Structure formats: C-alpha cells, structure tokens
Coordinates of C-alpha atoms in Angstrom, one line a residue:
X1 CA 0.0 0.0 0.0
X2 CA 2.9 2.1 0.7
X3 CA 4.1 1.9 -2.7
X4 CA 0.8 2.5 -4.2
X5 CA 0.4 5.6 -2.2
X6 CA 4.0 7.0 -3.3
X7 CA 3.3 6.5 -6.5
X8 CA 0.3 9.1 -6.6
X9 CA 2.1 11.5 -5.3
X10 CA 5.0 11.0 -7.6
X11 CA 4.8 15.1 -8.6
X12 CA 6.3 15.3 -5.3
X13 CA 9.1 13.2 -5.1
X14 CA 10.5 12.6 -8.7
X15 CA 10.3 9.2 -8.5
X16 CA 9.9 6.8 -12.0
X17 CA 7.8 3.6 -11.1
X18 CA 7.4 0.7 -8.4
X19 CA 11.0 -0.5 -8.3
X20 CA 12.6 3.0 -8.2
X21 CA 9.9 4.1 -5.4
X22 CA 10.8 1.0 -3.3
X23 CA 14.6 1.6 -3.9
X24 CA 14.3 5.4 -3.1
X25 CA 12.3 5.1 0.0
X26 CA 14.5 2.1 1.2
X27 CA 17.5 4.1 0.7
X28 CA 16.2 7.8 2.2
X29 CA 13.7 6.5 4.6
X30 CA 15.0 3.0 5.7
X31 CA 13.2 -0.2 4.8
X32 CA 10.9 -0.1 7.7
X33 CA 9.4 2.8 6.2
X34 CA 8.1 0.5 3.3
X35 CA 5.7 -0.9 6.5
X36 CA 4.6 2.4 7.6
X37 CA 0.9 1.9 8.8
X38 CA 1.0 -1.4 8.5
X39 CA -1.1 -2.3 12.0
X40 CA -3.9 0.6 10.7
X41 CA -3.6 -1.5 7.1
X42 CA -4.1 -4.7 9.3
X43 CA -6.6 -3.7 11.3
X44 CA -8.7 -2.2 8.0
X45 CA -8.2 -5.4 6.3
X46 CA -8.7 -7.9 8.9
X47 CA -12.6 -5.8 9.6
X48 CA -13.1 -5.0 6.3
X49 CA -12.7 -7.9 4.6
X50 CA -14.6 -10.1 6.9
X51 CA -17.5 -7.5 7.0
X52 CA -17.8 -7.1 3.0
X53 CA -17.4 -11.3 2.3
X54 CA -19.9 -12.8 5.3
X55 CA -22.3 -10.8 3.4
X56 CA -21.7 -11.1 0.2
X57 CA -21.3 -15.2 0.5
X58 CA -24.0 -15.5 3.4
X59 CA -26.7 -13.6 1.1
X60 CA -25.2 -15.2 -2.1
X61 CA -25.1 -19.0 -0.7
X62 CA -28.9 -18.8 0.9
X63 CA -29.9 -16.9 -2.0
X64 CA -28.6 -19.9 -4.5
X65 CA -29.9 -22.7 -1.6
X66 CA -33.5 -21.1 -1.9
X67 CA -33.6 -21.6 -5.8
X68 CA -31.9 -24.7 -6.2
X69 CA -30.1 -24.9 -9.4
X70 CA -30.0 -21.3 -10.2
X71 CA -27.1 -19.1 -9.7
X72 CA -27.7 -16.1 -8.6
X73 CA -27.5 -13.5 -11.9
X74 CA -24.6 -11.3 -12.4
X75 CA -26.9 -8.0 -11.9
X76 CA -27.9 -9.2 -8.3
X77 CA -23.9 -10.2 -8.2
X78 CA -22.6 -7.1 -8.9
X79 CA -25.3 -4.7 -7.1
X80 CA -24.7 -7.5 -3.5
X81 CA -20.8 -7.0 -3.9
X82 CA -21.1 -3.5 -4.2
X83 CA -23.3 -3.1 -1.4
X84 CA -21.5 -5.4 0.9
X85 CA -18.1 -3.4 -0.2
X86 CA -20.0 0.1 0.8
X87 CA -21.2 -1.3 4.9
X88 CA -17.5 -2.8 4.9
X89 CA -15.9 0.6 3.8
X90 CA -18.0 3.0 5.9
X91 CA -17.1 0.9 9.3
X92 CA -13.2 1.0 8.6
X93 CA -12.7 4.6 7.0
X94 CA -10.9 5.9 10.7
X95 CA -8.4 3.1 10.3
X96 CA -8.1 4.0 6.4
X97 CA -7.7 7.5 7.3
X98 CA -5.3 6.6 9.8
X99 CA -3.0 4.5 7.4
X100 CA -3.1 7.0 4.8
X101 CA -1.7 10.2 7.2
X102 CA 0.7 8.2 9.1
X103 CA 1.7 7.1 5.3
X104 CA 1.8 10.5 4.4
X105 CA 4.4 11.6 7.5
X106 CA 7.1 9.5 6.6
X107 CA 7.7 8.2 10.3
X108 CA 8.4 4.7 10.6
X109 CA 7.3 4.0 13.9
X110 CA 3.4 4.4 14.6
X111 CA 1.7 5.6 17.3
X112 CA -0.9 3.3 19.4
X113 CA -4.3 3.0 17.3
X114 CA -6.4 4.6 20.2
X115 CA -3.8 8.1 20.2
X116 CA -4.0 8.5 16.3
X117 CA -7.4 8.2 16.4
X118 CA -7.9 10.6 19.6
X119 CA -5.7 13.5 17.6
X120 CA -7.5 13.2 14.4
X121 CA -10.6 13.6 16.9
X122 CA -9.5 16.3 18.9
X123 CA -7.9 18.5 15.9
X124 CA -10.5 17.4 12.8
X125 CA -14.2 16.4 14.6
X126 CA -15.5 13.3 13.3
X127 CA -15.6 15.2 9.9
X128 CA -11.5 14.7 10.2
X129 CA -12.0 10.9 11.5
X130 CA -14.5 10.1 9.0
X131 CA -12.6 12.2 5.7
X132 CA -12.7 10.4 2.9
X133 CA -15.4 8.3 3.6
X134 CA -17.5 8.5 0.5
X135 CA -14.8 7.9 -2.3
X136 CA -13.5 4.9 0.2
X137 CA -17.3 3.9 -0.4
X138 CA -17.4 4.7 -3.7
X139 CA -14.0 3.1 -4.3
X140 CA -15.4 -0.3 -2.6
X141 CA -18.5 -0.7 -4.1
X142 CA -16.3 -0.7 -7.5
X143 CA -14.2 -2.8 -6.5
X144 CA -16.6 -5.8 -4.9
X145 CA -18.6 -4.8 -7.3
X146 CA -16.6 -5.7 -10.0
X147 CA -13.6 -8.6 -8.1
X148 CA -16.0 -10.5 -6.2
X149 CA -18.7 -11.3 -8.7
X150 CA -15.9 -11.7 -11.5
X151 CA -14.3 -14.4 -9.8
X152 CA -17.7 -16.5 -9.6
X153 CA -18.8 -15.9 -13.2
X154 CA -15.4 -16.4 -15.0
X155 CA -15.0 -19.7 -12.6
X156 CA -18.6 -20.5 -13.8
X157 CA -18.0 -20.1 -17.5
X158 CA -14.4 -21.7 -17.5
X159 CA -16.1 -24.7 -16.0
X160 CA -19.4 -24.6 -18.0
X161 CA -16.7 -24.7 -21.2
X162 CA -15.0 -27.8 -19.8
X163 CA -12.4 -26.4 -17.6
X164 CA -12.0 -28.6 -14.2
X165 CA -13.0 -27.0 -11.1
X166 CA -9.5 -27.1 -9.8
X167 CA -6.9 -25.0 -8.3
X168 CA -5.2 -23.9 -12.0
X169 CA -9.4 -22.5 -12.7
X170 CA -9.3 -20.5 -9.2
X171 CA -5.7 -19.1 -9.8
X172 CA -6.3 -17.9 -13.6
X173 CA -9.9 -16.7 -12.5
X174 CA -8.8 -14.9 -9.3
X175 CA -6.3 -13.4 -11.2
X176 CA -8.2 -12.0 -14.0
X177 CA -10.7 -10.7 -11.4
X178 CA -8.1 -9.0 -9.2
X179 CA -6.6 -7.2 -12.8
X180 CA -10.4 -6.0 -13.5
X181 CA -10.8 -4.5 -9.7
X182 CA -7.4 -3.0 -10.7
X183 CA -8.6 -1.1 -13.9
X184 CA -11.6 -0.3 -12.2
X185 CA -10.9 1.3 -8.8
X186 CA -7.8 3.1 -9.6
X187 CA -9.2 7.0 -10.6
X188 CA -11.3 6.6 -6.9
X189 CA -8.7 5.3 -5.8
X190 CA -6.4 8.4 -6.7
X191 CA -8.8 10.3 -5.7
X192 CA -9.8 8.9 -2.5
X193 CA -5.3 8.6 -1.3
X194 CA -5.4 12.2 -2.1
X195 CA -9.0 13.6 -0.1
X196 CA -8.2 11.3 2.8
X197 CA -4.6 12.8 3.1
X198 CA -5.9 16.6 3.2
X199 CA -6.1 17.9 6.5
X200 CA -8.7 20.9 7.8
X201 CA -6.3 23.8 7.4
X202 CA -7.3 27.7 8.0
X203 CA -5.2 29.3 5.3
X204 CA -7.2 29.9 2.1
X205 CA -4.1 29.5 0.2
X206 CA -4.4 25.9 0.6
X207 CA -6.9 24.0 -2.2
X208 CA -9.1 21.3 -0.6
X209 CA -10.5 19.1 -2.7
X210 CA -14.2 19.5 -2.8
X211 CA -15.2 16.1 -3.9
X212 CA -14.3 12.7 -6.0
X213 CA -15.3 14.6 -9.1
X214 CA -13.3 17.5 -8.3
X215 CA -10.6 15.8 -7.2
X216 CA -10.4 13.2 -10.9
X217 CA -11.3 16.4 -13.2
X218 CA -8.2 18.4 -11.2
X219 CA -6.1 15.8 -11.1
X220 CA -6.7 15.4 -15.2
X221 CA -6.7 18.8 -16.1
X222 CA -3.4 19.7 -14.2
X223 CA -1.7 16.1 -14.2
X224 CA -3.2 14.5 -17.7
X225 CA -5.9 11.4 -17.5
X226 CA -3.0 9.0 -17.6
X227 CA -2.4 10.6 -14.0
X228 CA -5.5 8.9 -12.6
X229 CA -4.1 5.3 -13.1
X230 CA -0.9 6.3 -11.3
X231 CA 0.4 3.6 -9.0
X232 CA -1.4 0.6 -11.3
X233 CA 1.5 -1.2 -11.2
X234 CA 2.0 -1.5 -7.7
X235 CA -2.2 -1.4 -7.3
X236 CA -2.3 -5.0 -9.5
X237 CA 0.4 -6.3 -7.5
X238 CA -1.0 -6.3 -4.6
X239 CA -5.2 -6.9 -5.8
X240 CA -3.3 -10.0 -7.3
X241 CA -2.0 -11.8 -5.5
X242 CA -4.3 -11.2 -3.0
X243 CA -7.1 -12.1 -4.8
X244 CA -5.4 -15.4 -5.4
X245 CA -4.6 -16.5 -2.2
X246 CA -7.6 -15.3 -0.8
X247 CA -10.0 -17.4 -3.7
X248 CA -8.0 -20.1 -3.7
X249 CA -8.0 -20.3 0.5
X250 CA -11.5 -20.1 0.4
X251 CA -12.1 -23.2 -2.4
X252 CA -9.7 -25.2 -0.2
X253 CA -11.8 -24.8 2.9
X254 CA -15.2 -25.1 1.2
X255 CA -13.6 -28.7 0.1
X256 CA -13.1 -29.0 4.1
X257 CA -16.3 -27.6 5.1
X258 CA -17.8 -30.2 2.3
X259 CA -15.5 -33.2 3.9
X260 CA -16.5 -32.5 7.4
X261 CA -20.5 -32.4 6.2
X262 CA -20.0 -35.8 4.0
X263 CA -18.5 -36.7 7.4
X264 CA -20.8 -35.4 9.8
X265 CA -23.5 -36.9 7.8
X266 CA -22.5 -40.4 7.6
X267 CA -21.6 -40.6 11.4
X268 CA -25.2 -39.7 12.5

C-alpha cells in the first residue's frame, strides 16, 4: 500500500515507477518505512474484509440454496458486492484515514491506534475521523462490485466450457478478477489517497479538494488522464495476489467444510 500511495504522489518526489519508489524510499527512509501503517492496514483489512465477504457469500449462498439450481445473476452479483463493499468501507474509513496520514508523515514508527485516532478527533471532529469516507465507499462498491462477482462468473463459465474446477481454474480466475478490480478502482482510488490525506487547514491559500469529481477532473486537467491510473502497477500487484490466495484459501476450505459435512453426515 505504501508503494501504491508514493506513486500518486510521484509530482512530489520525482520518482519513475514501483521498483525506483521501493529503492528510493528504502535508501532515504529505511526499509521499515516501506511498512509504515501497517497495523492501521491490518486492522482495516482484517474488519473490512470479513464484513464485505460474510455478506456477500451468506446472502449469495442462501440466496442460491433457496432456488436450487440457479445461480444467482450477475446484476444481483454485482449490485450485493457493491453493497457489501460500501457497509465494509464505511465501518473501517478511521483506520483507512489513519494509514493513509501516518503514510503520508514519513515516520516509521506508529503511534498506538487509540492516540492517532484521539488526535484526528480532537484536531478534525468526526468530519477529520471520517474524511474520505465516501470515495472509500465509492471506491469499494467498484471494486466488490466488480472482483467478487468476477471471480464466480469467470470460474462459472471456465467450467461450463469444460475447464475442471480445480486450483489452475481458481488461480487464472482470481487473477483475472483481481486485474479487473485493478482497472476499475484506480481513478477513486487516486482520488480517494489524495482527499483522505488533506487535512482541515485555516489558510485559504491551501486548495481542498471539494469532492471525487473534483478531485479526478483536477487531477486530469493539471496532471493529464493517464495521472488517474498512477500507481497501477504497484495497485495489481498487490489486488493479485491477494485475490489469489484469498479465492483459492476459500475453495480449499469449502472442500473441508464439504468433507467434514460428508463426514458429519454419515456418522449420524
């Protein structure tokens, strides 16, 4: 994340690209400052992830149990994931907006969750805590709108086309999915790093972004379009891999969960 976050603000620090960035800030900063934030970036993932999958995959699986032999259509796919992305988002934007500003400060040691929070608080309101919050939605509901359901139709169709359901199907369909979630989130994305990082300052001098769409349209009239996919690279390779070993995780212990049923079921 710390890469991806350089990246957007390459203007700033003449960098050229993910392997220069991680070279430049391991040299100036020391390589613990490539795990800046990385509790807040735990934290986040560890609540937001479970909160956006439990319900896309609890609504999705009783949904699919309830018609039996349908799968659910991509529409209702897309419109759950984005949905389930949006409640995920909105609870973790303080730890989000935590990661991103102790990002921002350079400082490789971070401060206890509870004191970041409490000076964002006392300095910022809940408008400071809570900054950011609807391109992080925004931004997520792309995203899960667009991985999640990915990931089940291109499995679906790969197998419907006589592919095995196996682990090379779940490794070329996460990845595919995590490259889409790439392409898609990437201009919110920019926009999102760069609102959450602004801070309530008193000098008019000082431009604050007013919004998502003010923030893309500036950042393409001053920076170019191309400037809204900056930090792609470094986007992708993290969303992949990710999305791989997560999708691939979860077959393997839906083949468990299946074993201990078959199991279960034959002992009673």
């Amino acid at each position: 994340a710390i890469l991806s976050l350089y990246l957007k603000q390459w203007y700033q620090r003449r960098v050229r690209g993910m392997i220069h960035t991680l070279v430049t800030v391991g040299r100036q900063e020391g390589v613990m400052s490539l795990f800046t934030g990385a509790k807040f970036a735990l934290l986040r993932q560890g609540t937001y992830g479970t909160i956006r999958l439990g319900i896309y995959y609890s609504i999705k699986d009783r949904w699919e149990r309830k018609n039996v032999g349908v799968k659910m259509p991509l529409p209702h796919l897309v419109l759950l994931g984005g949905t389930a992305g949006v409640i995920g988002s909105y609870v973790t934007t303080p730890t989000d907006v935590m990661r991103v500003r102790m990002q921002a400060s350079h400082h490789t040691k971070s401060p206890p969750l509870l004191r970041s929070f409490i000076s964002i608080f006392k300095t910022e309101g809940m408008r400071g805590v809570y900054r950011g919050a609807v391109p992080n939605a925004q931004r997520a509901a792309v995203v899960n709108g667009v991985q999640i359901p990915t990931y089940d139709v291109m499995k679906r169709n790969l197998i419907a086309a006589g592919f095995e359901d196996n682990k090379r199907t779940h490794f070329g369909s996460s990845l595919f999915a995590g490259f889409l979630g790439s392409c898609f989130s990437q201009p919110i994305d920019v926009a999102k790093t760069r609102m959450m990082n602004q801070k309530l300052l008193n000098d008019p001098n000082v431009k604050i972004y007013k919004g998502v769409l003010d923030t893309m349209l500036n950042t393409a009239r001053h920076e170019g379009v191309p400037a809204l996919w900056k930090g792609f690279v470094p986007t992708f390779c993290r969303l992949g891999p990710w999305n791989v070993l997560f999708f691939m995780t979860l077959e393997q212990l839906r083949l468990l969960d299946n074993f201990l049923n078959d199991r279960t079921a034959a002992v009673f």
